[in-house]
Amino acid sequence: MIPTITAFERSPDGGKGLARDTRVRWALEEVGQRYDVRLVSFGAMKEAAHLALHPFGQIPTYQEGELVLFETGAIILHLAQRHAGLLPTDAGARARAVTWMFAALNTVEPPVLDLAIARIVENDRPWTPDRLPLVMDRARVRLGQLSASLGDTDWLDGAFSAGDLMMVSVLLRYRASGLLDEYSNLAAYVARGEARPAYARAFAAQLAINAPSD
Ligand code: GTB
């Protein structure tokens, strides 16, 4: 059965691949699963038909027959459990890879979300000049810890896994701030992720929809 995912009709990032459907596309490409995409507008996301799939009115969703999933962590874990290629077979290594997925979503992503709020949503608010340096410093602490943990290895725990897919996807969101380039091993780690053929296919697929037209 070919699953269907949802994505923005037009991503606000204009094709940079930062909306969360890209990480799901990447996982699908890594495991060699074909998929369909249904594009949704911001308005349609808040309507009953979409809310029946996603209680928070967001993308991406994942439909595979009767199964409907939302939350990229859950979708990618489902794919990684169902197909070979994204989780090790050894039980301990598998649990550690899942741990890195959670670390990416729960520990490394929140500071970049705070950063996006300060830099974009609250850019013109009176508190932002004071708050932004604090948010940047908190992000630096987290990236510094991740950088130390990664060291000079290629991937977080042995072979590439769903943990790396999620972590690279999250780190890509730091790039625009310039913070990623302060940690050369993290910048190289992200580049290794982007160099994977499956990532390139996922990126190209979202770009085909979102590239700005002249
Ligand atoms: N925790 C959920 C998950 O992991 O699936 C979060 C899903 C989510 O935030 N979806 C966003 C959404 O639907 C799109 S990805 N937002 C619409 C809404 O909430 O009304 C977040 C995103 C959007 C845009 C950019 N960008 O333009 O750079 C980057 C990331």
GROMACS .gro file of C-alpha atoms and ligand atoms in nm:
model
  244
    1MET     CA    1   0.000   0.000   0.000
    2ILE     CA    2   0.136   0.340  -0.097
    3PRO     CA    3   0.112   0.583   0.194
    4THR     CA    4   0.003   0.944   0.154
    5ILE     CA    5   0.162   1.229   0.343
    6THR     CA    6   0.048   1.589   0.367
    7ALA     CA    7   0.265   1.892   0.304
    8PHE     CA    8   0.221   2.267   0.274
    9GLU     CA    9   0.058   2.376  -0.050
   10ARG     CA   10   0.337   2.633  -0.048
   11SER     CA   11   0.597   2.627   0.228
   12PRO     CA   12   0.682   2.965   0.382
   13ASP     CA   13   1.051   2.875   0.343
   14GLY     CA   14   1.023   2.885  -0.038
   15GLY     CA   15   1.181   2.543  -0.086
   16LYS     CA   16   1.462   2.538   0.172
   17GLY     CA   17   1.325   2.206   0.294
   18LEU     CA   18   1.275   2.323   0.652
   19ALA     CA   19   0.908   2.231   0.687
   20ARG     CA   20   0.867   1.900   0.862
   21ASP     CA   21   0.738   1.703   0.564
   22THR     CA   22   1.099   1.696   0.438
   23ARG     CA   23   1.215   1.471   0.721
   24VAL     CA   24   0.928   1.229   0.655
   25ARG     CA   25   1.005   1.232   0.282
   26TRP     CA   26   1.371   1.163   0.370
   27ALA     CA   27   1.277   0.861   0.584
   28LEU     CA   28   1.051   0.727   0.309
   29GLU     CA   29   1.334   0.766   0.058
   30GLU     CA   30   1.586   0.598   0.291
   31VAL     CA   31   1.368   0.289   0.322
   32GLY     CA   32   1.271   0.286  -0.045
   33GLN     CA   33   0.899   0.334   0.013
   34ARG     CA   34   0.709   0.515  -0.263
   35TYR     CA   35   0.459   0.770  -0.139
   36ASP     CA   36   0.194   1.016  -0.251
   37VAL     CA   37   0.170   1.373  -0.130
   38ARG     CA   38  -0.148   1.570  -0.071
   39LEU     CA   39  -0.088   1.943  -0.049
   40VAL     CA   40  -0.291   2.147   0.199
   41SER     CA   41  -0.338   2.520   0.238
   42PHE     CA   42  -0.312   2.696   0.575
   43GLY     CA   43  -0.691   2.737   0.567
   44ALA     CA   44  -0.764   2.372   0.488
   45MET     CA   45  -0.535   2.261   0.773
   46LYS     CA   46  -0.779   2.409   1.023
   47GLU     CA   47  -1.090   2.256   0.866
   48ALA     CA   48  -1.270   1.948   0.994
   49ALA     CA   49  -1.144   1.711   0.725
   50HIS     CA   50  -0.780   1.779   0.812
   51LEU     CA   51  -0.843   1.805   1.188
   52ALA     CA   52  -0.979   1.450   1.169
   53LEU     CA   53  -0.626   1.346   1.065
   54HIS     CA   54  -0.428   1.590   1.276
   55PRO     CA   55  -0.585   1.724   1.596
   56PHE     CA   56  -0.357   2.029   1.594
   57GLY     CA   57  -0.427   2.123   1.232
   58GLN     CA   58  -0.071   2.085   1.109
   59ILE     CA   59   0.137   1.902   0.851
   60PRO     CA   60   0.272   1.644   0.801
   61THR     CA   61   0.026   1.361   0.839
   62TYR     CA   62   0.075   1.003   0.724
   63GLN     CA   63  -0.200   0.775   0.596
   64GLU     CA   64  -0.148   0.410   0.517
   65GLY     CA   65  -0.483   0.241   0.463
   66GLU     CA   66  -0.674   0.272   0.791
   67LEU     CA   67  -0.368   0.391   0.979
   68VAL     CA   68  -0.344   0.766   1.030
   69LEU     CA   69  -0.043   0.916   1.205
   70PHE     CA   70   0.072   1.267   1.290
   71GLU     CA   71   0.390   1.392   1.464
   72THR     CA   72   0.706   1.342   1.265
   73GLY     CA   73   0.868   1.145   1.547
   74ALA     CA   74   0.587   0.891   1.543
   75ILE     CA   75   0.575   0.872   1.164
   76ILE     CA   76   0.949   0.817   1.126
   77LEU     CA   77   0.959   0.566   1.409
   78HIS     CA   78   0.675   0.376   1.240
   79LEU     CA   79   0.865   0.371   0.911
   80ALA     CA   80   1.189   0.270   1.081
   81GLN     CA   81   1.018  -0.018   1.262
   82ARG     CA   82   0.835  -0.137   0.953
   83HIS     CA   83   1.127  -0.126   0.708
   84ALA     CA   84   1.494  -0.215   0.725
   85GLY     CA   85   1.755   0.057   0.702
   86LEU     CA   86   1.682   0.315   0.971
   87LEU     CA   87   1.723   0.121   1.296
   88PRO     CA   88   1.991  -0.130   1.395
   89THR     CA   89   1.883  -0.489   1.460
   90ASP     CA   90   2.071  -0.515   1.790
   91ALA     CA   91   1.820  -0.429   2.065
   92GLY     CA   92   2.053  -0.199   2.260
   93ALA     CA   93   2.171  -0.009   1.952
   94ARG     CA   94   1.809   0.020   1.839
   95ALA     CA   95   1.705   0.171   2.173
   96ARG     CA   96   1.996   0.416   2.155
   97ALA     CA   97   1.898   0.522   1.803
   98VAL     CA   98   1.543   0.590   1.928
   99THR     CA   99   1.695   0.784   2.217
  100TRP     CA  100   1.870   1.011   1.966
  101MET     CA  101   1.539   1.065   1.785
  102PHE     CA  102   1.387   1.186   2.111
  103ALA     CA  103   1.695   1.393   2.191
  104ALA     CA  104   1.668   1.567   1.855
  105LEU     CA  105   1.300   1.650   1.905
  106ASN     CA  106   1.288   1.719   2.277
  107THR     CA  107   1.631   1.858   2.360
  108VAL     CA  108   1.795   2.002   2.048
  109GLU     CA  109   1.491   2.136   1.861
  110PRO     CA  110   1.333   2.355   2.136
  111PRO     CA  111   1.616   2.612   2.141
  112VAL     CA  112   1.589   2.664   1.764
  113LEU     CA  113   1.215   2.708   1.795
  114ASP     CA  114   1.276   2.976   2.062
  115LEU     CA  115   1.523   3.134   1.823
  116ALA     CA  116   1.269   3.139   1.540
  117ILE     CA  117   1.013   3.303   1.768
  118ALA     CA  118   1.260   3.571   1.879
  119ARG     CA  119   1.402   3.638   1.532
  120ILE     CA  120   1.081   3.619   1.328
  121VAL     CA  121   0.759   3.624   1.529
  122GLU     CA  122   0.873   3.871   1.798
  123ASN     CA  123   1.130   4.053   1.590
  124ASP     CA  124   0.968   4.394   1.646
  125ARG     CA  125   0.882   4.350   2.015
  126PRO     CA  126   1.053   4.575   2.271
  127TRP     CA  127   1.197   4.281   2.467
  128THR     CA  128   1.365   4.114   2.172
  129PRO     CA  129   1.699   4.301   2.181
  130ASP     CA  130   1.746   4.180   2.541
  131ARG     CA  131   1.604   3.833   2.487
  132LEU     CA  132   1.772   3.735   2.162
  133PRO     CA  133   2.128   3.709   2.303
  134LEU     CA  134   1.998   3.490   2.586
  135VAL     CA  135   1.819   3.261   2.343
  136MET     CA  136   2.131   3.244   2.123
  137ASP     CA  137   2.344   3.152   2.424
  138ARG     CA  138   2.106   2.875   2.529
  139ALA     CA  139   2.121   2.737   2.175
  140ARG     CA  140   2.504   2.753   2.189
  141VAL     CA  141   2.508   2.551   2.510
  142ARG     CA  142   2.299   2.277   2.350
  143LEU     CA  143   2.499   2.272   2.026
  144GLY     CA  144   2.824   2.268   2.222
  145GLN     CA  145   2.707   1.963   2.417
  146LEU     CA  146   2.598   1.785   2.100
  147SER     CA  147   2.925   1.876   1.930
  148ALA     CA  148   3.124   1.726   2.220
  149SER     CA  149   2.915   1.409   2.209
  150LEU     CA  150   2.954   1.365   1.833
  151GLY     CA  151   3.329   1.431   1.843
  152ASP     CA  152   3.496   1.322   1.523
  153THR     CA  153   3.259   1.038   1.442
  154ASP     CA  154   3.045   1.032   1.129
  155TRP     CA  155   2.714   0.952   1.300
  156LEU     CA  156   2.579   0.968   1.654
  157ASP     CA  157   2.602   0.597   1.738
  158GLY     CA  158   2.771   0.375   1.482
  159ALA     CA  159   2.592   0.348   1.148
  160PHE     CA  160   2.351   0.613   1.016
  161SER     CA  161   2.008   0.570   1.178
  162ALA     CA  162   1.671   0.739   1.226
  163GLY     CA  163   1.840   0.921   1.515
  164ASP     CA  164   2.079   1.088   1.270
  165LEU     CA  165   1.800   1.158   1.023
  166MET     CA  166   1.608   1.343   1.292
  167MET     CA  167   1.912   1.520   1.435
  168VAL     CA  168   2.035   1.641   1.095
  169SER     CA  169   1.682   1.759   1.012
  170VAL     CA  170   1.670   1.960   1.336
  171LEU     CA  171   2.021   2.101   1.293
  172LEU     CA  172   1.933   2.226   0.946
  173ARG     CA  173   1.696   2.467   1.117
  174TYR     CA  174   1.995   2.626   1.298
  175ARG     CA  175   2.180   2.706   0.977
  176ALA     CA  176   2.015   3.042   0.906
  177SER     CA  177   2.122   3.173   1.248
  178GLY     CA  178   2.490   3.111   1.171
  179LEU     CA  179   2.520   2.903   1.490
  180LEU     CA  180   2.576   2.575   1.308
  181ASP     CA  181   2.896   2.706   1.152
  182GLU     CA  182   3.037   2.774   1.500
  183TYR     CA  183   3.071   2.395   1.541
  184SER     CA  184   3.269   2.254   1.251
  185ASN     CA  185   3.195   1.891   1.335
  186LEU     CA  186   2.821   1.962   1.344
  187ALA     CA  187   2.836   2.150   1.015
  188ALA     CA  188   3.022   1.854   0.861
  189TYR     CA  189   2.770   1.611   1.014
  190VAL     CA  190   2.481   1.801   0.855
  191ALA     CA  191   2.665   1.807   0.522
  192ARG     CA  192   2.706   1.427   0.543
  193GLY     CA  193   2.332   1.395   0.594
  194GLU     CA  194   2.256   1.625   0.304
  195ALA     CA  195   2.494   1.425   0.083
  196ARG     CA  196   2.289   1.109   0.122
  197PRO     CA  197   2.105   1.030  -0.204
  198ALA     CA  198   1.779   0.977  -0.012
  199TYR     CA  199   1.802   1.327   0.136
  200ALA     CA  200   1.874   1.473  -0.207
  201ARG     CA  201   1.561   1.305  -0.348
  202ALA     CA  202   1.347   1.427  -0.058
  203PHE     CA  203   1.482   1.780  -0.090
  204ALA     CA  204   1.424   1.786  -0.466
  205ALA     CA  205   1.067   1.662  -0.425
  206GLN     CA  206   0.973   1.940  -0.184
  207LEU     CA  207   1.160   2.198  -0.392
  208ALA     CA  208   0.957   2.101  -0.698
  209ILE     CA  209   0.649   2.222  -0.508
  210ASN     CA  210   0.791   2.516  -0.319
  211ALA     CA  211   1.049   2.680  -0.544
  212PRO     CA  212   0.959   3.046  -0.594
  213SER     CA  213   0.830   3.111  -0.944
  214ASP     CA  214   0.957   3.419  -1.131
  215GTB     N1  215   0.546   1.839   1.647
  215GTB     C1  216   0.490   1.839   1.513
  215GTB     C2  217   0.563   1.739   1.426
  215GTB     O1  218   0.680   1.708   1.455
  215GTB     O2  219   0.506   1.686   1.329
  215GTB     C3  220   0.501   1.982   1.459
  215GTB     C4  221   0.433   1.997   1.326
  215GTB     C5  222   0.446   2.140   1.275
  215GTB     O3  223   0.500   2.230   1.344
  215GTB     N2  224   0.397   2.162   1.153
  215GTB     C6  225   0.403   2.293   1.095
  215GTB     C7  226   0.262   2.341   1.061
  215GTB     O4  227   0.180   2.266   1.014
  215GTB     C8  228   0.483   2.285   0.965
  215GTB     S1  229   0.651   2.240   0.996
  215GTB     N3  230   0.237   2.469   1.085
  215GTB     C9  231   0.111   2.530   1.051
  215GTB    C10  232   0.029   2.558   1.172
  215GTB     O5  233   0.066   2.519   1.285
  215GTB     O6  234  -0.076   2.622   1.154
  215GTB    C11  235   0.712   2.389   1.085
  215GTB    C12  236   0.780   2.482   0.991
  215GTB    C13  237   0.707   2.571   0.917
  215GTB    C14  238   0.773   2.661   0.832
  215GTB    C15  239   0.911   2.660   0.826
  215GTB     N4  240   0.978   2.754   0.742
  215GTB     O7  241   0.913   2.824   0.665
  215GTB     O8  242   1.103   2.763   0.748
  215GTB    C16  243   0.984   2.570   0.901
  215GTB    C17  244   0.917   2.480   0.985
   0.00000   0.00000   0.00000
